Short mmCIF file of C-alpha atoms and ligand atoms in Angstrom, two decimals:
data_model
loop_
_atom_site.label_atom_id
_atom_site.label_comp_id
_atom_site.label_asym_id
_atom_site.label_seq_id
_atom_site.Cartn_x
_atom_site.Cartn_y
_atom_site.Cartn_z
CA MET A 493 0.00 0.00 0.00
CA ASN A 494 1.20 3.55 -0.72
CA LYS A 495 -1.22 5.27 1.56
CA GLU A 496 0.05 7.73 4.17
CA HIS A 497 -1.21 7.05 7.67
CA ASN A 498 -1.66 9.54 10.51
CA ILE A 499 -0.91 7.95 13.84
CA THR A 500 -0.55 9.41 17.32
CA LEU A 501 2.74 8.43 18.94
CA ILE A 502 3.19 8.60 22.70
CA GLU A 503 6.91 8.17 23.28
CA GLY A 504 6.39 7.84 27.01
CA ASP A 505 8.87 7.96 29.88
CA GLY A 506 11.94 6.00 30.96
CA ILE A 507 12.94 3.65 28.13
CA GLY A 508 9.90 4.84 26.09
CA PRO A 509 11.75 7.33 23.84
CA GLU A 510 14.59 4.84 23.10
CA ILE A 511 12.32 1.96 22.12
CA SER A 512 10.00 4.33 20.19
CA GLU A 513 12.95 5.57 18.14
CA SER A 514 13.95 1.98 17.39
CA VAL A 515 10.43 1.04 16.28
CA ILE A 516 10.00 4.15 14.09
CA LYS A 517 13.30 3.41 12.33
CA ILE A 518 12.33 -0.21 11.73
CA ILE A 519 8.87 0.68 10.36
CA SER A 520 10.35 3.38 8.16
CA SER A 521 12.82 0.83 6.68
CA THR A 522 9.83 -1.14 5.28
CA GLY A 523 8.74 1.87 3.19
CA VAL A 524 5.41 2.35 4.98
CA LYS A 525 4.56 6.06 5.18
CA ILE A 526 3.41 7.21 8.58
CA ASN A 527 2.99 10.78 9.79
CA TRP A 528 3.72 10.37 13.48
CA ASP A 529 1.92 12.93 15.61
CA LYS A 530 4.18 12.93 18.68
CA CYS A 531 2.27 13.66 21.89
CA LEU A 532 3.07 13.68 25.56
CA ALA A 533 1.53 11.56 28.31
CA GLY A 534 2.73 10.44 31.72
CA ASN A 535 5.49 12.05 33.73
CA ASN A 536 6.90 14.19 30.90
CA ALA A 537 3.40 15.56 30.23
CA TYR A 538 2.94 16.29 33.91
CA LEU A 539 6.21 18.25 34.02
CA LYS A 540 5.14 20.38 31.03
CA TYR A 541 1.36 20.73 31.49
CA GLY A 542 0.72 19.70 35.12
CA LYS A 543 -1.47 16.90 33.72
CA VAL A 544 -0.54 13.31 32.87
CA LEU A 545 -2.93 13.29 29.91
CA PRO A 546 -3.07 16.75 28.27
CA ASP A 547 -5.91 17.92 26.02
CA GLU A 548 -3.47 18.16 23.06
CA THR A 549 -2.87 14.40 23.32
CA LEU A 550 -6.59 13.60 23.57
CA ASP A 551 -7.31 15.84 20.55
CA SER A 552 -4.63 14.09 18.48
CA ILE A 553 -6.07 10.66 19.33
CA LYS A 554 -9.61 11.83 18.51
CA LYS A 555 -8.35 12.96 15.10
CA ASN A 556 -6.13 9.98 14.22
CA LYS A 557 -8.06 7.16 15.97
CA ILE A 558 -4.90 5.03 16.13
CA VAL A 559 -2.18 5.25 18.78
CA LEU A 560 1.20 3.63 19.25
CA LYS A 561 2.09 4.09 22.88
CA ALA A 562 5.34 3.46 24.72
CA PRO A 563 5.18 2.95 28.49
CA VAL A 564 4.63 5.93 30.76
CA THR A 565 5.48 6.62 34.37
CA THR A 566 2.71 7.73 36.69
CA PRO A 567 4.13 10.48 38.94
CA ILE A 568 4.21 9.40 42.58
CA GLY A 569 1.52 11.08 44.62
CA GLU A 570 -2.13 10.80 45.37
CA GLY A 571 -4.76 11.56 42.78
CA PHE A 572 -3.01 10.56 39.53
CA ALA A 573 -5.20 8.06 37.76
CA SER A 574 -3.05 5.83 35.53
CA VAL A 575 -2.72 7.21 31.98
CA ASN A 576 -3.50 3.75 30.63
CA VAL A 577 -6.68 3.43 32.64
CA GLN A 578 -7.72 6.98 31.64
CA LEU A 579 -7.15 6.30 27.94
CA ARG A 580 -9.00 2.98 28.04
CA LYS A 581 -11.96 4.59 29.77
CA TYR A 582 -12.03 7.78 27.67
CA PHE A 583 -11.94 6.01 24.30
CA ASN A 584 -13.91 2.99 25.51
CA LEU A 585 -11.06 0.65 24.56
CA TYR A 586 -13.01 -2.29 25.89
CA ALA A 587 -10.89 -5.18 24.61
CA ASN A 588 -7.29 -5.74 25.59
CA VAL A 589 -5.78 -8.46 23.43
CA ARG A 590 -2.53 -10.00 24.71
CA PRO A 591 -1.07 -12.85 22.67
CA SER A 592 1.59 -15.18 24.13
CA LYS A 593 3.47 -17.34 21.68
CA ASN A 594 7.00 -18.71 21.90
CA LEU A 595 9.66 -16.90 19.91
CA PRO A 596 12.31 -18.87 18.02
CA ASN A 597 15.36 -19.77 20.12
CA ILE A 598 14.16 -17.99 23.27
CA LYS A 599 14.62 -20.68 25.90
CA THR A 600 11.68 -21.03 28.27
CA PRO A 601 10.32 -23.99 30.27
CA PHE A 602 7.76 -24.64 27.51
CA ASN A 603 8.12 -24.49 23.74
CA ASN A 604 4.50 -24.83 22.67
CA VAL A 605 2.75 -21.80 24.15
CA ASP A 606 0.28 -20.18 21.77
CA LEU A 607 -2.58 -18.54 23.58
CA ILE A 608 -4.48 -15.27 23.55
CA ILE A 609 -5.69 -13.42 26.63
CA ILE A 610 -8.71 -11.20 25.96
CA ARG A 611 -9.10 -8.92 28.93
CA GLU A 612 -12.16 -6.78 29.63
CA ASN A 613 -10.60 -3.34 29.81
CA THR A 614 -13.08 -0.86 31.29
CA GLU A 615 -14.68 -2.29 34.44
CA ASP A 616 -13.87 -4.36 37.54
CA ILE A 617 -11.78 -2.59 40.20
CA TYR A 618 -10.28 -0.39 37.44
CA ALA A 619 -13.52 1.62 37.44
CA GLY A 620 -11.93 3.16 40.56
CA ILE A 621 -15.06 3.00 42.71
CA GLU A 622 -13.84 2.88 46.30
CA GLU A 623 -15.28 4.34 49.47
CA LYS A 624 -13.89 4.83 52.91
CA ILE A 625 -16.31 3.46 55.47
CA ASP A 626 -14.10 4.45 58.39
CA GLU A 627 -10.38 4.79 59.11
CA ASN A 628 -9.93 1.01 59.05
CA THR A 629 -12.43 -0.07 56.43
CA ILE A 630 -12.50 0.47 52.66
CA HIS A 631 -15.08 -0.83 50.22
CA GLY A 632 -13.75 -1.46 46.69
CA ILE A 633 -16.38 -2.07 44.03
CA LYS A 634 -15.85 -4.70 41.33
CA LEU A 635 -18.01 -3.07 38.67
CA THR A 636 -19.50 -5.66 36.30
CA THR A 637 -22.24 -4.89 33.78
CA LYS A 638 -24.15 -7.15 31.39
CA LYS A 639 -23.39 -4.77 28.52
CA ALA A 640 -19.59 -4.81 28.93
CA SER A 641 -19.46 -8.52 29.79
CA GLU A 642 -21.47 -9.51 26.71
CA LYS A 643 -19.42 -7.19 24.53
CA ILE A 644 -16.06 -8.65 25.56
CA CYS A 645 -17.29 -12.26 25.36
CA ASP A 646 -18.67 -11.60 21.88
CA TYR A 647 -15.36 -9.96 20.89
CA ALA A 648 -13.49 -13.09 22.04
CA PHE A 649 -15.57 -15.31 19.75
CA GLN A 650 -15.23 -12.88 16.84
CA TYR A 651 -11.46 -12.83 17.43
CA ALA A 652 -11.41 -16.65 17.47
CA ILE A 653 -13.23 -16.85 14.14
CA LYS A 654 -11.08 -14.18 12.47
CA ASN A 655 -7.86 -15.81 13.67
CA LYS A 656 -8.92 -19.42 13.01
CA ARG A 657 -8.87 -20.37 16.67
CA LYS A 658 -10.81 -23.39 17.89
CA GLU A 659 -11.72 -22.74 21.51
CA VAL A 660 -12.73 -19.85 23.75
CA GLY A 661 -12.44 -20.35 27.50
CA VAL A 662 -13.96 -18.08 30.13
CA VAL A 663 -12.00 -17.35 33.31
CA THR A 664 -13.79 -16.27 36.50
CA LYS A 665 -13.97 -16.81 40.22
CA ALA A 666 -17.73 -17.27 40.03
CA ASN A 667 -17.72 -19.78 42.88
CA ILE A 668 -16.87 -16.91 45.26
CA SER A 669 -17.86 -13.74 43.37
CA LYS A 670 -21.31 -15.12 42.73
CA LEU A 671 -22.91 -11.85 41.62
CA ALA A 672 -20.14 -10.05 39.70
CA ASP A 673 -18.26 -13.00 38.15
CA GLY A 674 -21.55 -14.89 38.12
CA LEU A 675 -22.92 -12.25 35.73
CA PHE A 676 -19.78 -12.40 33.55
CA LEU A 677 -20.12 -16.19 33.31
CA LYS A 678 -23.84 -15.97 32.55
CA CYS A 679 -23.14 -13.52 29.72
CA PHE A 680 -20.45 -15.85 28.32
CA ARG A 681 -22.87 -18.78 28.36
CA GLU A 682 -25.48 -16.68 26.54
CA ILE A 683 -23.00 -15.54 23.88
CA THR A 684 -21.75 -19.10 23.24
CA LYS A 685 -25.17 -19.88 21.70
CA LYS A 686 -24.30 -17.59 18.77
CA TYR A 687 -21.12 -19.55 18.02
CA PRO A 688 -21.92 -23.28 17.96
CA ASN A 689 -18.78 -24.12 15.94
CA ILE A 690 -16.31 -22.81 18.53
CA LYS A 691 -15.50 -25.07 21.47
CA THR A 692 -15.87 -23.54 24.92
CA ARG A 693 -14.56 -24.18 28.40
CA GLU A 694 -15.01 -22.64 31.83
CA ILE A 695 -12.16 -22.41 34.31
CA LEU A 696 -11.64 -20.75 37.68
CA VAL A 697 -8.76 -18.26 37.75
CA ASP A 698 -6.80 -20.00 40.52
CA ASN A 699 -6.92 -23.33 38.70
CA LEU A 700 -5.97 -21.53 35.46
CA CYS A 701 -2.79 -20.15 37.07
CA MET A 702 -1.73 -23.62 38.20
CA GLN A 703 -2.55 -25.17 34.81
CA LEU A 704 -0.65 -22.41 32.96
CA VAL A 705 2.62 -23.20 34.72
CA VAL A 706 2.17 -26.95 34.22
CA ASN A 707 0.64 -27.34 30.75
CA PRO A 708 0.06 -23.99 28.97
CA SER A 709 -0.39 -25.53 25.52
CA GLN A 710 -3.89 -26.74 26.43
CA PHE A 711 -5.22 -23.15 26.19
CA ASP A 712 -6.31 -21.26 23.10
CA VAL A 713 -8.36 -18.02 23.52
CA LEU A 714 -9.19 -17.02 27.11
CA VAL A 715 -11.61 -14.21 27.97
CA MET A 716 -11.76 -12.75 31.48
CA PRO A 717 -12.60 -9.72 33.66
CA ASN A 718 -10.09 -6.89 33.93
CA LEU A 719 -8.06 -7.76 37.05
CA TYR A 720 -7.60 -11.44 36.21
CA GLY A 721 -6.55 -10.41 32.69
CA ASP A 722 -3.96 -7.99 34.05
CA ILE A 723 -2.35 -10.60 36.30
CA VAL A 724 -2.70 -13.69 34.10
CA SER A 725 -1.28 -11.92 31.02
CA ASP A 726 1.90 -11.00 32.94
CA LEU A 727 2.19 -14.65 33.97
CA CYS A 728 1.83 -15.58 30.29
CA ALA A 729 4.50 -13.02 29.33
CA GLY A 730 6.79 -14.91 31.72
CA LEU A 731 5.98 -18.17 29.92
CA ILE A 732 7.38 -16.87 26.62
CA GLY A 733 10.50 -15.06 27.83
CA GLY A 734 9.50 -12.07 29.93
CA LEU A 735 7.97 -8.63 29.81
CA GLY A 736 10.44 -7.26 27.23
CA ILE A 737 8.80 -9.23 24.41
CA ALA A 738 5.10 -9.20 25.32
CA TYR A 739 2.73 -6.99 23.33
CA SER A 740 -0.89 -5.90 23.28
CA ALA A 741 -3.69 -4.19 21.38
CA ASN A 742 -6.49 -2.17 22.96
CA ILE A 743 -9.54 -2.10 20.72
CA GLY A 744 -12.67 0.00 21.14
CA GLU A 745 -15.31 2.38 19.87
CA PHE A 746 -15.72 6.07 20.61
CA ASN A 747 -18.38 8.37 19.15
CA GLY A 748 -19.31 5.69 16.61
CA ASP A 749 -15.75 5.23 15.27
CA ASN A 750 -13.27 2.40 15.78
CA PHE A 751 -10.28 3.29 17.94
CA ALA A 752 -7.16 1.23 18.63
CA LEU A 753 -4.14 1.70 20.87
CA PHE A 754 -1.12 -0.58 20.59
CA GLU A 755 1.42 -0.89 23.40
CA ALA A 756 4.00 -3.14 25.00
CA VAL A 757 2.95 -4.86 28.20
CA HIS A 758 5.98 -3.73 30.22
CA GLY A 759 6.47 -0.44 32.08
CA SER A 760 8.91 2.44 31.63
CA ALA A 761 11.80 0.49 33.24
CA PRO A 762 13.44 3.50 34.94
CA ASP A 763 16.27 1.24 36.16
CA ILE A 764 17.65 0.87 32.61
CA ALA A 765 16.44 4.13 31.01
CA GLY A 766 18.96 6.05 28.89
CA LYS A 767 21.46 3.15 28.81
CA ASN A 768 20.69 1.96 25.28
CA ILE A 769 20.08 -1.59 26.54
CA ALA A 770 16.26 -1.80 26.51
CA ASN A 771 14.64 -4.47 24.39
CA PRO A 772 12.27 -2.84 21.85
CA THR A 773 10.59 -6.16 20.91
CA GLY A 774 7.40 -5.63 22.94
CA LEU A 775 6.70 -2.26 21.34
CA LEU A 776 7.81 -3.53 17.92
CA ARG A 777 5.41 -6.48 18.04
CA SER A 778 2.64 -4.11 19.15
CA ALA A 779 3.51 -1.99 16.10
CA VAL A 780 3.32 -5.09 13.89
CA GLU A 781 -0.25 -5.62 15.12
CA MET A 782 -0.90 -1.94 14.36
CA LEU A 783 0.42 -2.39 10.79
CA LYS A 784 -1.94 -5.35 10.32
CA TYR A 785 -4.79 -3.20 11.68
CA ILE A 786 -4.09 -0.52 9.04
CA ASN A 787 -3.78 -3.19 6.33
CA GLU A 788 -0.02 -2.85 5.88
CA HIS A 789 0.34 -6.63 5.90
CA GLU A 790 3.47 -6.82 3.74
CA ALA A 791 5.42 -4.53 6.08
CA ALA A 792 4.10 -6.40 9.12
CA GLU A 793 5.26 -9.73 7.66
CA LYS A 794 8.69 -8.33 6.80
CA ILE A 795 9.25 -7.05 10.32
CA GLU A 796 8.07 -10.32 11.87
CA LYS A 797 10.29 -12.34 9.56
CA ALA A 798 13.35 -10.17 10.26
CA LEU A 799 12.73 -10.21 14.01
CA PHE A 800 12.30 -13.99 14.09
CA THR A 801 15.51 -14.43 12.07
CA VAL A 802 17.39 -12.29 14.60
CA PHE A 803 16.08 -14.55 17.38
CA GLU A 804 16.80 -17.75 15.42
CA GLU A 805 20.42 -16.66 14.88
CA GLY A 806 20.65 -15.66 18.55
CA LYS A 807 23.79 -13.57 17.91
CA ILE A 808 22.51 -10.03 18.49
CA LEU A 809 20.29 -9.85 21.55
CA THR A 810 19.67 -7.40 24.41
CA SER A 811 20.70 -8.37 27.94
CA ASP A 812 17.19 -9.24 29.17
CA LEU A 813 17.34 -12.18 26.72
CA GLY A 814 20.87 -13.17 27.70
CA GLY A 815 22.66 -11.12 25.01
CA LYS A 816 25.26 -8.36 25.22
CA ASN A 817 24.01 -5.99 22.54
CA THR A 818 22.60 -2.49 22.68
CA THR A 819 19.15 -1.36 21.59
CA ASN A 820 20.76 0.30 18.54
CA GLU A 821 22.67 -2.83 17.49
CA PHE A 822 19.53 -4.96 17.82
CA THR A 823 17.54 -2.37 15.83
CA ASN A 824 20.15 -2.16 13.06
CA ASP A 825 20.30 -5.94 12.75
CA ILE A 826 16.54 -6.06 12.17
CA ILE A 827 16.74 -3.23 9.62
CA ASN A 828 19.60 -4.96 7.75
CA LYS A 829 17.53 -8.13 7.55
CA ILE A 830 14.45 -6.23 6.32
CA LYS A 831 16.58 -4.79 3.50
CA THR A 832 17.36 -8.32 2.25
CA LEU A 833 13.69 -9.40 2.13
P1 NAI B 2070 8.66 -2.37 34.35
O1 NAI B 2070 7.96 -3.25 33.39
O2 NAI B 2070 9.00 -1.01 33.91
O3 NAI B 2070 10.05 -3.09 34.79
C1 NAI B 2070 10.11 -4.38 35.40
C2 NAI B 2070 11.49 -5.00 35.10
O4 NAI B 2070 11.53 -5.42 33.72
C3 NAI B 2070 12.65 -4.01 35.29
O5 NAI B 2070 13.76 -4.70 35.81
C4 NAI B 2070 12.95 -3.54 33.87
O6 NAI B 2070 14.30 -3.16 33.68
C5 NAI B 2070 12.59 -4.78 33.02
N1 NAI B 2070 12.09 -4.40 31.71
C6 NAI B 2070 10.87 -3.90 31.40
N2 NAI B 2070 10.78 -3.65 30.11
C7 NAI B 2070 11.96 -3.99 29.56
C8 NAI B 2070 12.48 -3.94 28.22
N3 NAI B 2070 11.76 -3.49 27.20
N4 NAI B 2070 13.75 -4.36 28.02
C9 NAI B 2070 14.49 -4.83 29.03
N5 NAI B 2070 14.05 -4.91 30.32
C10 NAI B 2070 12.80 -4.48 30.57
O7 NAI B 2070 7.80 -2.35 35.70
P2 NAI B 2070 7.90 -1.43 37.00
O8 NAI B 2070 9.33 -1.24 37.38
O9 NAI B 2070 6.98 -2.05 37.95
O10 NAI B 2070 7.27 -0.04 36.58
C11 NAI B 2070 8.02 1.12 36.21
C12 NAI B 2070 7.07 2.23 35.80
O11 NAI B 2070 6.33 1.83 34.65
C13 NAI B 2070 6.02 2.61 36.88
O12 NAI B 2070 5.91 4.02 36.93
C14 NAI B 2070 4.73 2.00 36.37
O13 NAI B 2070 3.61 2.74 36.79
C15 NAI B 2070 4.94 2.12 34.86
N6 NAI B 2070 4.17 1.15 34.06
C16 NAI B 2070 3.67 1.60 32.88
C17 NAI B 2070 3.00 0.75 32.04
C18 NAI B 2070 2.51 1.29 30.75
O14 NAI B 2070 2.66 2.46 30.47
N7 NAI B 2070 1.91 0.46 29.90
C19 NAI B 2070 2.80 -0.68 32.38
C20 NAI B 2070 3.42 -1.07 33.62
C21 NAI B 2070 4.07 -0.17 34.43
#
């Protein structure tokens, strides 16, 4: 495709700018034309505007409808709602899709992990509804609605069909959370009736965690409420080699339009920021999903192929994956491989 795309880029904090630069260079080497609208969010936005999510950034997202976002730091202090949670709520990014699949030559306890976590992204304790009853007692509300539960369960089945997956499992703790998780489970069971050709399963979240560290290959697509999705997807990132390589897509609808935000799963890693040693793979794989979303499939395939070749060779790797190379060396190796494709 020769189309030019307008995309909002949040370079983020900590290692964000370094890994963003790497990803922009790699995408640009494929020939895809993107006008990056660079916007601030997180700590750097707070320092400039006194707000972690300035209006300029929201306006850019409203205009472009697609965001590539590097990790941000939430300034320490009371009253700062997480930028991620704010963005998900504002643009109703209701589905958080987090794939976990082994990468070539990355040694992990299992070599046959290939599962997708679909996390409800707007409700549960992330709705931020808490009240102080007295000095020693807090009530935290686990918001669960039929509308959002049905929507995410339906999305999981649609995802399964589009990606030729065979099974969708629902993860809850409905034996204890009889009302909230009970409703989520009920909605799942209702939605399954629309999709008789997809296999289904029901599993409690504690059992799921045990099964994942014993036999992860038994799982295919798993849909779950927000908090379980947050925790279980980090566990799954660990199954395939750690946070540095995990990626995600946040999909939603706002004012009748489709919106999507692509980001790595990891945080801003302040301990290694500015050292040119961060692994850009998580953000790069998020960007590959973004390229597929905008129908730049050839570029997406090239990047995936080059990245997998770098891993297969195992010569140029960042230190989180046992290598000795810098972010720049890793980036240049991918670009050199793209040029040969
Ligand atoms: P973190 O994910 O930033 O770091 C955890 C560990 O993983 C650190 O040792 C770090 O060096 C390493 N690591 C993370 N990404 C890496 C990469 N790409 N390459 C190599 N090593 C990597 O988690 P932490 O320390 O809990 O959070 C730091 C900050 O990030 C906090 O302010 C937190 O709020 C924020 N955060 C932001 C997220 C986002 O914007 N999506 C998600 C998670 C945390």
